[in-house]
Amino acid sequence: MTQEIRLRFAPSPTGYFHVGGARTALYNWLVCKRLGGTFILRIDDTDEQRNRSEWTRGIIDALSWLEIDFDEGPYFQSQHKDRYLEVANELYEKGLAYYCSCTREEIDERARLRGGVPGYDGFCRHRGLASEAGYALRFMVPPGETLVNDVVRGAVAFDNSTIEDFILLKGNGTALYVLANFVDDVDLRISHVIRAEEHLPTTPKAVLLYEALKIQTPVFAHLPVLVNEKRVKLSKRRDRVAVEDFRDQGFLPEAMVNYLALLGWSPGDDLEFLDRQKMVELFDLSKVSKSPAFFDVVKMKHFNKHYIAAMDSDEFIKRCLPFLERNSWWQGSELQQASFRTIAPYVKERVALLTEVVEMVDFLFLDPSQLDVERYTLSDADVDMLLKFLSKVESIENFTRDTLEESFRSLGEEIGVALRKLQAPIRLSLTGRKIGPPLFVAMEVLGKERSLERIRDAIATRH
Ligand code: GLU
């Protein structure tokens, strides 16, 4: 019988959805698509103190935003507690696990007296204790060696004498993570476990459970850690890592997915920009690197800029709307939409984030009094140029980008001022900003009346 291909992404909902989690989800998804398997979402919500349902919602929303769609689930570990007890009991009945009455203090005290490494010494292994409130259930680690075959790291052998008889059920009867994960992976018939490197140390324990119950182990792959610019593991507290924040900042999901795919994997041939289909076609788990991957927001922004520029105008406009709608000046009237539509293709080529769009176009929708005061710091020479420009364009009937540019160029020649220098005070007067969309397009969209009024206003109110 050929083995089914079933992969799962199993986040713990204990905080904002982290880019590392998104990368793990994506790699699982890519392998799944490549092998034609089933992708499952499982919410590992066994830690009742730290789980919150809004984090679960956040994970599901972020996955859907990234278009990492799952075929089954979400399943919740909190609903499988009976199964964990059942399997724990099976292990006990088969003599593969035993009850232990030792308290933490007793364990530590014995370790101290032994003068050896801290940890459990197997004290209750042969005491034959029956289940009782407060007793933990421990797995009886057999002698020998446990082999973890990891696609990324190769085969790693663990000497079983270094693995203590680990806890399956706590004294209060709740299952520990290693048991819960094992049971769910078995029940969900998971063929590949692809997850963060931090889970590598518990993998031999999982393998011991598979072997004890004579179940075939899944393929394991532990993904390299993500580090910041100081080569320190990304942390929720120190670094910007929440997928939600990147979404709110105006990253595009396709740019993020493309960038995340390259954190630990490279398609070769210097290929960087890959669409989904190409990624599925080329992704190869065995080529994933074990070295830490630098999560570089600047680089991700570069990807975003590329994707924004490549997008067609209508799509760009659609994606900008939620960002415009965050501002009180945006009512979405016909006129506003038409103005935005005209300027959008120029803005598209100039922004790296969708939030930057707002600063590029707000001048069209704000009252002149709301424009940045910076525009009033005009020098005498600036004022002089503005007056000359005004007298040139006042007579233009057909106020278009072309006629404006023509007047502007001839003025430049007449007064012998570089065009760039000439542009700055005009832009400042019109938009209150130093950078923005092409000036004459901006003027055309503002219209003659508003443009001239703003220039006059800037001259009159400068200080
Ligand atoms: N729930 C674990 C986490 O969020 C993942 C466990 C696994 O994939 O096996 O880190």
PDB file of C-alpha atoms in Angstrom, residues 11 20 52 87 114 126 157 164 176 206 236 264 284 292 308 319 408 437 454-455:
ATOM      1  CA  PRO A  11       0.671  26.045  16.083  1.00  0.00           C
ATOM      2  CA  GLY A  20       8.585  31.693  11.884  1.00  0.00           C
ATOM      3  CA  ARG A  52      -6.404  32.492  23.959  1.00  0.00           C
ATOM      4  CA  VAL A  87      -3.040   5.801  24.820  1.00  0.00           C
ATOM      5  CA  ARG A 114      24.200  11.538  43.598  1.00  0.00           C
ATOM      6  CA  HIS A 126      10.141  -1.124  39.507  1.00  0.00           C
ATOM      7  CA  ALA A 157      21.689   8.902  17.106  1.00  0.00           C
ATOM      8  CA  GLU A 164      15.278  10.243  31.281  1.00  0.00           C
ATOM      9  CA  LEU A 176       2.227  16.278  28.328  1.00  0.00           C
ATOM     10  CA  ALA A 206       8.460  10.810  20.124  1.00  0.00           C
ATOM     11  CA  LYS A 236       8.448  38.173  19.994  1.00  0.00           C
ATOM     12  CA  GLY A 264      16.116  28.301   4.602  1.00  0.00           C
ATOM     13  CA  ASP A 284      12.625  20.456  -2.244  1.00  0.00           C
ATOM     14  CA  PRO A 292      20.075  29.899  10.709  1.00  0.00           C
ATOM     15  CA  ILE A 308       3.554  46.163  -6.029  1.00  0.00           C
ATOM     16  CA  ARG A 319      -5.573  46.613  -2.416  1.00  0.00           C
ATOM     17  CA  PHE A 408       7.900  74.493 -16.344  1.00  0.00           C
ATOM     18  CA  PRO A 437       3.968  61.273  -7.414  1.00  0.00           C
ATOM     19  CA  ARG A 454      -2.187  76.343  -2.882  1.00  0.00           C
ATOM     20  CA  ILE A 455       0.838  78.032  -4.383  1.00  0.00           C
TER      21      ILE A 455
END
